[in-house]
Amino acid sequence: MPKTMTKLEDLLDTLSALPAGGRRLVAIAGAPGSGKSTLADDLVARLNRRKPDAAAVIPMDGFHLDDGLLKARGTLSRKGAPYTFDVGGLAAMLRRLSANEEDEVIVPLFDRTLEISRAGARAVPASIPLLLVEGNYLLLDEPGWSDLRAIFDLTVSLDVPFDVLERRLLQRWTDMGFAPEAAYAKAYENDLPNAKTVIDRSQPADIVFRPAG
């Protein structure tokens, strides 16, 4: 049975109390617009204030397929759906990070300005004991994705009301300069169907986090 938390400090204390020795990987999963990136960044900043270089964020988005490949497959308009990621590559990277047998692991990052994943964008040294992996589909109960669960030492899912996701996603595209009709299409034809996939087809997390507001 998942444990429900509403206070950031409680989640922070749980992460701080993870067993020492070796490296720990924690999944921070949630629908588009749920605030998982913000939460992961905030947790890591607080953990590193307690102890420098204690934690780092690993975004799943570095494994977006390239727009050229998506266009060739006819799936560019659904960029962000589960089948538009390299889940096999993500799993291989996470296993390397979990094993922690190398001095460093080089990971890709997604550049939102260029809308492209950049390989070799960041080095994760072996000295960092806790990695917060954030992404939409880390708990998805589908072939390939479901294999990720065994890699994580702890899983956290964000529980945000669907109407809040709608509002945030519409605002996101509006803030990026899209006209109201285009923002609506981006949200309702892609982001919100992806959100329903996360909500309806994910495995239960160890912790359900319900942020205030």
XYZ file of C-alpha atoms in Angstrom:
213
model
C 0.000 0.000 0.000
C 1.551 3.332 -1.026
C 2.319 5.848 1.686
C 0.797 9.283 1.110
C 2.749 12.457 1.847
C 1.781 16.104 1.499
C 4.760 17.858 3.092
C 8.042 18.369 1.277
C 9.978 18.028 4.532
C 8.562 14.532 5.085
C 9.693 13.451 1.633
C 13.066 15.076 2.188
C 13.523 13.217 5.463
C 12.604 9.929 3.763
C 15.275 10.459 1.129
C 17.847 11.430 3.746
C 17.077 8.228 5.669
C 17.769 5.874 2.753
C 20.439 3.303 3.689
C 24.010 4.496 3.270
C 26.540 2.561 1.245
C 26.330 2.211 -2.497
C 24.232 4.361 -4.772
C 20.456 4.824 -4.532
C 18.133 5.644 -7.421
C 14.740 7.193 -6.685
C 12.025 7.580 -9.319
C 10.009 10.812 -9.319
C 7.130 10.067 -11.690
C 4.085 12.053 -12.696
C 1.911 13.289 -15.509
C 2.911 16.219 -17.726
C 2.333 19.398 -15.739
C 2.418 17.649 -12.361
C 5.569 19.469 -11.256
C 7.932 16.500 -11.103
C 10.909 18.414 -12.531
C 10.392 21.264 -10.072
C 10.009 18.812 -7.188
C 13.140 16.843 -8.117
C 15.209 20.021 -8.497
C 13.941 21.375 -5.177
C 14.667 18.134 -3.323
C 18.180 17.916 -4.718
C 18.911 21.541 -3.849
C 17.772 20.966 -0.262
C 19.678 17.675 0.058
C 22.842 19.340 -1.219
C 22.441 22.149 1.295
C 22.385 19.518 4.026
C 25.411 17.765 2.547
C 27.267 19.028 -0.552
C 27.216 16.714 -3.599
C 24.780 14.357 -1.913
C 22.313 14.139 -4.810
C 21.657 14.935 -8.457
C 18.705 14.933 -10.862
C 18.598 12.618 -13.888
C 15.837 13.647 -16.338
C 14.185 10.947 -18.445
C 13.691 13.476 -21.262
C 17.236 12.981 -22.560
C 15.875 9.871 -24.265
C 13.369 11.652 -26.514
C 13.601 10.341 -30.068
C 14.808 12.915 -32.595
C 12.196 14.911 -34.515
C 13.537 13.571 -37.812
C 12.935 9.989 -36.710
C 9.502 10.832 -35.338
C 8.570 12.574 -38.584
C 9.668 9.553 -40.600
C 7.487 7.362 -38.394
C 4.518 9.723 -38.587
C 4.498 10.309 -34.823
C 5.927 13.824 -34.509
C 2.571 15.269 -33.420
C 2.588 12.820 -30.489
C 6.079 13.695 -29.277
C 6.131 12.938 -25.572
C 4.029 9.757 -25.785
C 5.694 6.587 -24.419
C 6.586 5.269 -27.876
C 8.524 8.449 -28.689
C 11.276 7.633 -26.173
C 14.216 5.228 -26.303
C 13.213 3.195 -23.249
C 15.918 0.597 -23.902
C 18.592 3.269 -23.841
C 17.110 4.748 -20.677
C 17.124 1.347 -18.958
C 20.752 0.706 -19.932
C 21.835 4.086 -18.556
C 19.937 3.581 -15.304
C 21.541 0.187 -14.784
C 24.986 1.704 -15.289
C 24.183 4.470 -12.838
C 22.822 1.990 -10.306
C 25.834 -0.346 -10.564
C 28.164 2.651 -10.053
C 31.213 0.727 -11.261
C 32.648 3.544 -13.402
C 34.322 6.793 -12.420
C 31.546 8.624 -14.212
C 28.586 7.983 -16.505
C 27.885 10.396 -19.352
C 24.165 11.078 -19.781
C 22.054 12.872 -22.407
C 19.923 15.926 -21.692
C 16.962 17.353 -23.577
C 17.435 20.910 -24.842
C 14.001 22.549 -24.847
C 15.293 25.571 -26.756
C 16.400 23.384 -29.663
C 13.788 20.640 -29.077
C 16.500 18.013 -29.321
C 18.278 15.532 -27.059
C 21.986 16.223 -26.684
C 24.140 13.128 -26.204
C 27.137 13.399 -23.902
C 25.681 16.494 -22.272
C 26.547 15.802 -18.646
C 28.858 13.698 -16.492
C 27.539 11.994 -13.350
C 30.487 11.109 -11.083
C 30.529 7.954 -8.978
C 30.856 10.083 -5.836
C 27.193 11.188 -5.900
C 25.296 8.647 -3.758
C 21.683 9.590 -4.539
C 20.109 10.151 -7.951
C 16.548 11.396 -8.408
C 15.319 10.210 -11.797
C 12.354 12.250 -12.993
C 9.986 11.501 -15.849
C 6.427 10.774 -16.923
C 6.613 7.052 -17.569
C 9.050 5.670 -15.006
C 6.252 3.572 -13.460
C 4.352 2.781 -16.671
C 3.082 -0.801 -16.681
C 3.910 -1.549 -20.310
C 6.599 -3.652 -22.036
C 10.040 -2.108 -21.619
C 8.858 0.540 -19.186
C 7.751 -1.933 -16.514
C 11.323 -3.288 -16.339
C 12.513 0.037 -14.909
C 10.745 -0.510 -11.583
C 13.300 -3.078 -10.410
C 16.160 -0.597 -10.889
C 14.800 1.921 -8.379
C 15.367 1.771 -4.642
C 12.313 3.971 -4.011
C 9.489 5.267 -6.204
C 7.467 8.450 -5.781
C 4.468 9.510 -7.866
C 2.887 12.947 -7.890
C -0.886 13.071 -7.473
C -2.246 16.277 -9.001
C -5.938 16.809 -9.900
C -6.652 16.556 -13.617
C -8.184 20.033 -13.796
C -4.955 21.461 -12.374
C -2.968 19.624 -15.068
C -5.290 21.083 -17.733
C -4.781 24.606 -16.458
C -1.014 24.270 -16.157
C -0.548 22.707 -19.584
C -2.655 25.317 -21.351
C -0.700 28.029 -19.561
C 2.614 26.389 -20.477
C 1.925 26.611 -24.221
C 0.452 30.107 -23.913
C 3.577 31.282 -22.098
C 5.659 29.837 -24.937
C 3.922 32.199 -27.354
C 1.309 29.913 -28.898
C -2.037 31.377 -29.892
C -5.033 30.142 -27.838
C -6.163 27.660 -30.523
C -2.674 26.215 -30.921
C -2.153 26.037 -27.149
C -5.467 24.197 -26.810
C -4.461 21.707 -29.507
C -1.053 21.084 -27.918
C -2.636 20.444 -24.532
C -5.723 18.438 -25.513
C -4.379 16.478 -28.471
C -1.073 15.420 -26.922
C -0.219 16.457 -23.354
C -3.490 15.501 -21.699
C -3.771 12.112 -23.473
C -0.224 11.462 -22.207
C -1.321 12.525 -18.723
C -4.200 10.026 -18.826
C -1.731 7.312 -19.854
C 0.389 8.082 -16.793
C -2.606 8.198 -14.448
C -4.414 5.133 -15.784
C -1.549 2.796 -16.676
C 1.196 3.289 -14.093
C 2.211 0.838 -11.374
C 1.644 1.974 -7.775
C 4.511 3.951 -6.269
C 6.004 3.430 -2.825
C 5.061 7.019 -1.964
C 2.237 9.148 -3.364
C 3.097 12.829 -2.987
C 0.196 15.300 -3.057
C 1.685 18.785 -3.202
C -0.283 21.629 -1.700
C -1.750 24.205 -4.059
